[in-house]
PDB file of C-alpha atoms and ligand atoms in Angstrom:
ATOM      1  CA  MET A   1     -28.847  69.241  58.251  1.00  0.00           C
ATOM      2  CA  GLN A   2     -32.230  70.677  57.488  1.00  0.00           C
ATOM      3  CA  LYS A   3     -32.221  73.510  60.013  1.00  0.00           C
ATOM      4  CA  TYR A   4     -29.165  75.122  58.424  1.00  0.00           C
ATOM      5  CA  ARG A   5     -30.743  75.439  55.010  1.00  0.00           C
ATOM      6  CA  ILE A   6     -31.404  79.021  53.965  1.00  0.00           C
ATOM      7  CA  SER A   7     -33.608  80.165  51.117  1.00  0.00           C
ATOM      8  CA  ILE A   8     -31.492  81.868  48.458  1.00  0.00           C
ATOM      9  CA  ASN A   9     -34.539  83.728  47.128  1.00  0.00           C
ATOM     10  CA  ASP A  10     -35.138  85.351  50.527  1.00  0.00           C
ATOM     11  CA  LEU A  11     -31.649  86.793  50.895  1.00  0.00           C
ATOM     12  CA  PRO A  12     -31.586  90.587  51.237  1.00  0.00           C
ATOM     13  CA  PRO A  13     -29.763  92.327  48.345  1.00  0.00           C
ATOM     14  CA  GLY A  14     -26.881  93.187  50.658  1.00  0.00           C
ATOM     15  CA  GLY A  15     -26.452  89.571  51.698  1.00  0.00           C
ATOM     16  CA  LYS A  16     -26.625  87.959  55.095  1.00  0.00           C
ATOM     17  CA  GLU A  17     -24.104  86.792  57.684  1.00  0.00           C
ATOM     18  CA  PHE A  18     -24.200  83.596  59.684  1.00  0.00           C
ATOM     19  CA  ASP A  19     -22.260  82.278  62.647  1.00  0.00           C
ATOM     20  CA  LEU A  20     -22.283  78.524  62.981  1.00  0.00           C
ATOM     21  CA  ASN A  21     -20.779  76.726  65.933  1.00  0.00           C
ATOM     22  CA  ASP A  22     -23.082  73.763  66.501  1.00  0.00           C
ATOM     23  CA  ARG A  23     -20.698  70.854  67.138  1.00  0.00           C
ATOM     24  CA  ALA A  24     -23.152  68.444  65.464  1.00  0.00           C
ATOM     25  CA  ILE A  25     -22.494  70.068  62.061  1.00  0.00           C
ATOM     26  CA  TRP A  26     -19.065  68.407  62.055  1.00  0.00           C
ATOM     27  CA  GLN A  27     -19.549  65.638  64.585  1.00  0.00           C
ATOM     28  CA  ALA A  28     -22.405  63.948  62.717  1.00  0.00           C
ATOM     29  CA  PRO A  29     -20.528  63.446  59.406  1.00  0.00           C
ATOM     30  CA  LEU A  30     -17.297  62.562  61.252  1.00  0.00           C
ATOM     31  CA  ARG A  31     -19.199  59.701  62.843  1.00  0.00           C
ATOM     32  CA  GLU A  32     -21.039  58.837  59.644  1.00  0.00           C
ATOM     33  CA  PHE A  33     -17.811  58.492  57.643  1.00  0.00           C
ATOM     34  CA  GLU A  34     -16.049  56.844  60.614  1.00  0.00           C
ATOM     35  CA  MET A  35     -13.210  59.319  60.362  1.00  0.00           C
ATOM     36  CA  ASP A  36     -10.454  59.079  62.947  1.00  0.00           C
ATOM     37  CA  CYS A  37     -10.622  62.737  63.898  1.00  0.00           C
ATOM     38  CA  ARG A  38     -11.547  64.322  67.225  1.00  0.00           C
ATOM     39  CA  ILE A  39     -12.629  67.922  67.716  1.00  0.00           C
ATOM     40  CA  SER A  40     -10.327  69.218  70.453  1.00  0.00           C
ATOM     41  CA  SER A  41     -11.206  72.897  70.334  1.00  0.00           C
ATOM     42  CA  PRO A  42     -14.686  74.049  69.235  1.00  0.00           C
ATOM     43  CA  LEU A  43     -15.116  74.618  65.517  1.00  0.00           C
ATOM     44  CA  SER A  44     -16.848  77.772  64.391  1.00  0.00           C
ATOM     45  CA  ALA A  45     -17.625  79.184  60.991  1.00  0.00           C
ATOM     46  CA  HIS A  46     -18.496  82.707  59.962  1.00  0.00           C
ATOM     47  CA  ILE A  47     -20.220  82.736  56.589  1.00  0.00           C
ATOM     48  CA  SER A  48     -21.601  85.572  54.495  1.00  0.00           C
ATOM     49  CA  VAL A  49     -23.939  84.801  51.620  1.00  0.00           C
ATOM     50  CA  LEU A  50     -24.483  87.380  48.900  1.00  0.00           C
ATOM     51  CA  PRO A  51     -27.156  86.866  46.233  1.00  0.00           C
ATOM     52  CA  ALA A  52     -25.798  87.048  42.699  1.00  0.00           C
ATOM     53  CA  GLU A  53     -26.945  86.379  39.163  1.00  0.00           C
ATOM     54  CA  GLY A  54     -27.556  82.626  38.820  1.00  0.00           C
ATOM     55  CA  GLY A  55     -26.576  81.764  42.355  1.00  0.00           C
ATOM     56  CA  CYS A  56     -24.883  83.263  45.364  1.00  0.00           C
ATOM     57  CA  LEU A  57     -21.440  84.160  46.590  1.00  0.00           C
ATOM     58  CA  VAL A  58     -20.400  82.259  49.704  1.00  0.00           C
ATOM     59  CA  ARG A  59     -17.547  83.720  51.720  1.00  0.00           C
ATOM     60  CA  GLY A  60     -16.308  82.816  55.126  1.00  0.00           C
ATOM     61  CA  GLU A  61     -13.797  81.400  57.493  1.00  0.00           C
ATOM     62  CA  LEU A  62     -13.517  78.360  59.670  1.00  0.00           C
ATOM     63  CA  ARG A  63     -11.604  78.061  62.943  1.00  0.00           C
ATOM     64  CA  GLY A  64     -10.959  75.335  65.459  1.00  0.00           C
ATOM     65  CA  GLN A  65      -8.665  72.480  66.337  1.00  0.00           C
ATOM     66  CA  VAL A  66      -8.742  68.733  65.805  1.00  0.00           C
ATOM     67  CA  VAL A  67      -6.684  65.694  66.776  1.00  0.00           C
ATOM     68  CA  LEU A  68      -5.775  63.168  64.079  1.00  0.00           C
ATOM     69  CA  PRO A  69      -3.509  60.128  64.081  1.00  0.00           C
ATOM     70  CA  CYS A  70       0.079  61.016  63.144  1.00  0.00           C
ATOM     71  CA  ASN A  71       0.914  59.829  59.637  1.00  0.00           C
ATOM     72  CA  ARG A  72       4.140  58.200  60.809  1.00  0.00           C
ATOM     73  CA  CYS A  73       3.595  56.895  64.365  1.00  0.00           C
ATOM     74  CA  ALA A  74      -0.225  57.018  64.769  1.00  0.00           C
ATOM     75  CA  GLU A  75       0.035  58.963  68.042  1.00  0.00           C
ATOM     76  CA  ASP A  76      -2.100  62.100  68.479  1.00  0.00           C
ATOM     77  CA  ALA A  77      -1.362  64.899  66.024  1.00  0.00           C
ATOM     78  CA  VAL A  78      -2.951  68.245  66.854  1.00  0.00           C
ATOM     79  CA  ALA A  79      -3.978  70.312  63.833  1.00  0.00           C
ATOM     80  CA  ASP A  80      -5.209  73.890  63.835  1.00  0.00           C
ATOM     81  CA  ILE A  81      -8.086  74.475  61.466  1.00  0.00           C
ATOM     82  CA  ARG A  82      -7.854  77.908  59.881  1.00  0.00           C
ATOM     83  CA  ASN A  83      -9.466  78.244  56.535  1.00  0.00           C
ATOM     84  CA  SER A  84     -10.795  81.184  54.563  1.00  0.00           C
ATOM     85  CA  PHE A  85     -12.939  80.485  51.547  1.00  0.00           C
ATOM     86  CA  GLU A  86     -14.807  82.253  48.791  1.00  0.00           C
ATOM     87  CA  GLU A  87     -16.903  80.338  46.307  1.00  0.00           C
ATOM     88  CA  PHE A  88     -19.668  80.978  43.850  1.00  0.00           C
ATOM     89  CA  GLU A  89     -22.566  78.631  44.421  1.00  0.00           C
ATOM     90  CA  GLU A  90     -24.386  78.131  41.160  1.00  0.00           C
ATOM     91  CA  LEU A  91     -28.070  77.309  41.087  1.00  0.00           C
ATOM     92  CA  PRO A  92     -28.662  73.926  39.488  1.00  0.00           C
ATOM     93  CA  GLY A  93     -30.489  74.083  36.142  1.00  0.00           C
ATOM     94  CA  GLU A  94     -34.224  74.658  36.298  1.00  0.00           C
ATOM     95  CA  ASN A  95     -34.935  71.199  34.924  1.00  0.00           C
ATOM     96  CA  ASP A  96     -32.966  69.487  37.638  1.00  0.00           C
ATOM     97  CA  PRO A  97     -35.763  69.298  40.234  1.00  0.00           C
ATOM     98  CA  ASP A  98     -37.682  67.065  37.826  1.00  0.00           C
ATOM     99  CA  ALA A  99     -34.700  64.994  36.820  1.00  0.00           C
ATOM    100  CA  GLY A 100     -35.190  61.311  37.351  1.00  0.00           C
ATOM    101  CA  LEU A 101     -38.956  61.494  37.036  1.00  0.00           C
ATOM    102  CA  ASN A 102     -38.747  60.523  33.381  1.00  0.00           C
ATOM    103  CA  ALA A 103     -37.498  57.144  34.436  1.00  0.00           C
ATOM    104  CA  HIS A 104     -40.809  56.417  36.152  1.00  0.00           C
ATOM    105  CA  ALA A 105     -44.053  56.257  34.194  1.00  0.00           C
ATOM    106  CA  GLY A 106     -46.165  58.693  36.244  1.00  0.00           C
ATOM    107  CA  ASN A 107     -47.811  57.697  39.535  1.00  0.00           C
ATOM    108  CA  VAL A 108     -44.548  58.361  41.377  1.00  0.00           C
ATOM    109  CA  ALA A 109     -44.645  61.313  43.733  1.00  0.00           C
ATOM    110  CA  PRO A 110     -41.738  63.684  43.157  1.00  0.00           C
ATOM    111  CA  ASP A 111     -39.082  63.655  45.815  1.00  0.00           C
ATOM    112  CA  PRO A 112     -39.525  66.888  47.826  1.00  0.00           C
ATOM    113  CA  THR A 113     -35.799  67.280  48.319  1.00  0.00           C
ATOM    114  CA  VAL A 114     -33.782  66.505  45.250  1.00  0.00           C
ATOM    115  CA  GLU A 115     -30.114  66.612  46.031  1.00  0.00           C
ATOM    116  CA  THR A 116     -27.742  67.810  43.400  1.00  0.00           C
ATOM    117  CA  GLU A 117     -23.978  67.888  43.267  1.00  0.00           C
ATOM    118  CA  SER A 118     -23.919  71.462  44.464  1.00  0.00           C
ATOM    119  CA  ARG A 119     -24.675  72.566  47.988  1.00  0.00           C
ATOM    120  CA  VAL A 120     -27.972  73.966  46.789  1.00  0.00           C
ATOM    121  CA  ILE A 121     -31.032  71.822  47.419  1.00  0.00           C
ATOM    122  CA  TYR A 122     -34.503  72.413  46.079  1.00  0.00           C
ATOM    123  CA  GLU A 123     -37.313  72.344  48.600  1.00  0.00           C
ATOM    124  CA  ARG A 124     -40.741  72.836  47.038  1.00  0.00           C
ATOM    125  CA  ASN A 125     -39.054  74.508  44.049  1.00  0.00           C
ATOM    126  CA  THR A 126     -37.190  76.941  46.290  1.00  0.00           C
ATOM    127  CA  PRO A 127     -33.391  76.829  46.081  1.00  0.00           C
ATOM    128  CA  MET A 128     -31.914  76.355  49.536  1.00  0.00           C
ATOM    129  CA  LEU A 129     -28.249  76.706  50.431  1.00  0.00           C
ATOM    130  CA  ASP A 130     -27.117  74.092  52.935  1.00  0.00           C
ATOM    131  CA  LEU A 131     -24.803  75.990  55.297  1.00  0.00           C
ATOM    132  CA  ALA A 132     -23.981  72.803  57.224  1.00  0.00           C
ATOM    133  CA  ALA A 133     -22.733  71.229  53.972  1.00  0.00           C
ATOM    134  CA  VAL A 134     -20.599  74.333  53.354  1.00  0.00           C
ATOM    135  CA  CYS A 135     -19.133  74.028  56.875  1.00  0.00           C
ATOM    136  CA  TRP A 136     -18.410  70.343  56.426  1.00  0.00           C
ATOM    137  CA  GLU A 137     -16.806  70.620  52.986  1.00  0.00           C
ATOM    138  CA  GLU A 138     -14.596  73.526  54.019  1.00  0.00           C
ATOM    139  CA  PHE A 139     -13.604  71.554  57.113  1.00  0.00           C
ATOM    140  CA  VAL A 140     -12.526  68.544  55.030  1.00  0.00           C
ATOM    141  CA  LEU A 141     -10.505  70.851  52.754  1.00  0.00           C
ATOM    142  CA  ALA A 142      -8.808  72.398  55.801  1.00  0.00           C
ATOM    143  CA  LEU A 143      -7.633  69.072  57.237  1.00  0.00           C
ATOM    144  CA  PRO A 144      -3.876  68.513  56.886  1.00  0.00           C
ATOM    145  CA  THR A 145      -2.948  65.894  54.268  1.00  0.00           C
ATOM    146  CA  ASN A 146       0.086  64.794  56.270  1.00  0.00           C
ATOM    147  CA  PRO A 147      -0.690  65.188  59.986  1.00  0.00           C
ATOM    148  CA  LEU A 148       2.366  64.760  62.206  1.00  0.00           C
ATOM    149  CA  CYS A 149       2.567  64.570  66.012  1.00  0.00           C
ATOM    150  CA  LYS A 150       5.645  66.840  65.744  1.00  0.00           C
ATOM    151  CA  THR A 151       7.987  67.946  63.022  1.00  0.00           C
ATOM    152  CA  GLY A 152      10.610  65.288  62.546  1.00  0.00           C
ATOM    153  CA  CYS A 153       8.542  62.442  64.006  1.00  0.00           C
ATOM    154  CA  LYS A 154      10.736  59.345  63.715  1.00  0.00           C
ATOM    155  CA  GLY A 155       7.802  57.009  63.084  1.00  0.00           C
ATOM    156  CA  LEU A 156       7.679  53.306  63.865  1.00  0.00           C
ATOM    157  CA  CYS A 157      10.411  50.686  63.468  1.00  0.00           C
ATOM    158  CA  VAL A 158       9.567  48.627  60.381  1.00  0.00           C
ATOM    159  CA  GLN A 159      10.825  45.476  62.081  1.00  0.00           C
ATOM    160  CA  CYS A 160       9.369  45.518  65.624  1.00  0.00           C
ATOM    161  CA  GLY A 161       6.817  48.354  65.392  1.00  0.00           C
ATOM    162  CA  ALA A 162       8.279  50.306  68.309  1.00  0.00           C
ATOM    163  CA  ASN A 163       7.704  54.050  68.367  1.00  0.00           C
ATOM    164  CA  LEU A 164      11.171  55.391  67.559  1.00  0.00           C
ATOM    165  CA  ASN A 165      10.349  58.736  69.219  1.00  0.00           C
ATOM    166  CA  ASN A 166      10.645  56.881  72.541  1.00  0.00           C
ATOM    167  CA  GLY A 167      14.206  55.802  71.832  1.00  0.00           C
ATOM    168  CA  ASP A 168      16.110  53.227  69.806  1.00  0.00           C
ATOM    169  CA  CYS A 169      14.469  49.790  69.810  1.00  0.00           C
ATOM    170  CA  GLY A 170      17.765  48.013  69.200  1.00  0.00           C
ATOM    171  CA  CYS A 171      16.771  46.381  65.934  1.00  0.00           C
ATOM    172  CA  ILE A 172      19.616  45.892  63.453  1.00  0.00           C
ATOM    173  CA  PRO A 173      18.883  47.692  60.170  1.00  0.00           C
ATOM    174  CA  ASP A 174      17.717  45.506  57.296  1.00  0.00           C
ATOM    175  CA  LYS A 175      20.629  43.940  55.386  1.00  0.00           C
ATOM    176  CA  GLY A 176      18.925  44.604  52.082  1.00  0.00           C
ATOM    177  CA  ASP A 177      18.071  42.276  49.220  1.00  0.00           C
ATOM    178  CA  PRO A 178      19.260  38.701  50.033  1.00  0.00           C
ATOM    179  CA  ARG A 179      20.108  38.134  46.356  1.00  0.00           C
ATOM    180  CA  MET A 180      22.650  40.947  46.603  1.00  0.00           C
ATOM    181  CA  ALA A 181      24.285  39.204  49.577  1.00  0.00           C
ATOM    182  CA  VAL A 182      25.697  36.600  47.184  1.00  0.00           C
ATOM    183  CA  LEU A 183      27.481  39.315  45.240  1.00  0.00           C
ATOM    184  CA  ARG A 184      28.743  40.898  48.441  1.00  0.00           C
ATOM    185  CA  GLU A 185      30.169  37.533  49.512  1.00  0.00           C
ATOM    186  CA  LEU A 186      31.962  37.205  46.171  1.00  0.00           C
ATOM    187  CA  THR A 187      33.616  40.563  46.631  1.00  0.00           C
ATOM    188  CA  LEU A 188      34.758  39.572  50.108  1.00  0.00           C
ATOM    189  CA  HIS A 189      36.446  36.382  48.902  1.00  0.00           C
ATOM    190  CA  LYS A 190      38.429  38.161  46.207  1.00  0.00           C
ATOM    191  CA  ASN A 191      41.398  38.805  48.459  1.00  0.00           C
TER     192      ASN A 191
HETATM  193 ZN1  LIG B 201       4.340  60.844  65.017  1.00  0.00          ZN
HETATM  194 ZN1  LIG B 202      12.702  47.771  66.117  1.00  0.00          ZN
END
């Protein structure tokens, strides 16, 4: 998101603080990646950016709440987002803005915004830190890997698909490998 890009060169020596709570910062990529995740309580990030040799130090915290599908029963699982982070954002090498131009024999206008793997983007040779990208990446890192609707969710019956949290579905547990049944029969006939 262009409007959340800040020029690293213009940072005051003491750094600068930012409060970001525009829902679109998270909502846009959630939609783009078709993620099954709903923001249930507003997300907000407090970020401080301190200029440093060869880059900048990005510190902050992210708060909010989302609803994801439970890993076991697919019902709503509420997850609190609480994440503190501290990362050094390195400036991409000085040659990077021209990277890719060698592939074309002149006549090709350089791309004004060359994206790199880092969250720093060059705009007219000025390194810009994309705060929206920081917010999004920290959000993804803060998502639970195993969201559950409640601790001890019983999940779904493997035979009929009923949600076992709503009670027993009455299915008889699987008898196991049918090849083993032959052996079980043999044991039974021993007497
Ligand atoms: Zn569940
Ligand atoms: Zn069942």
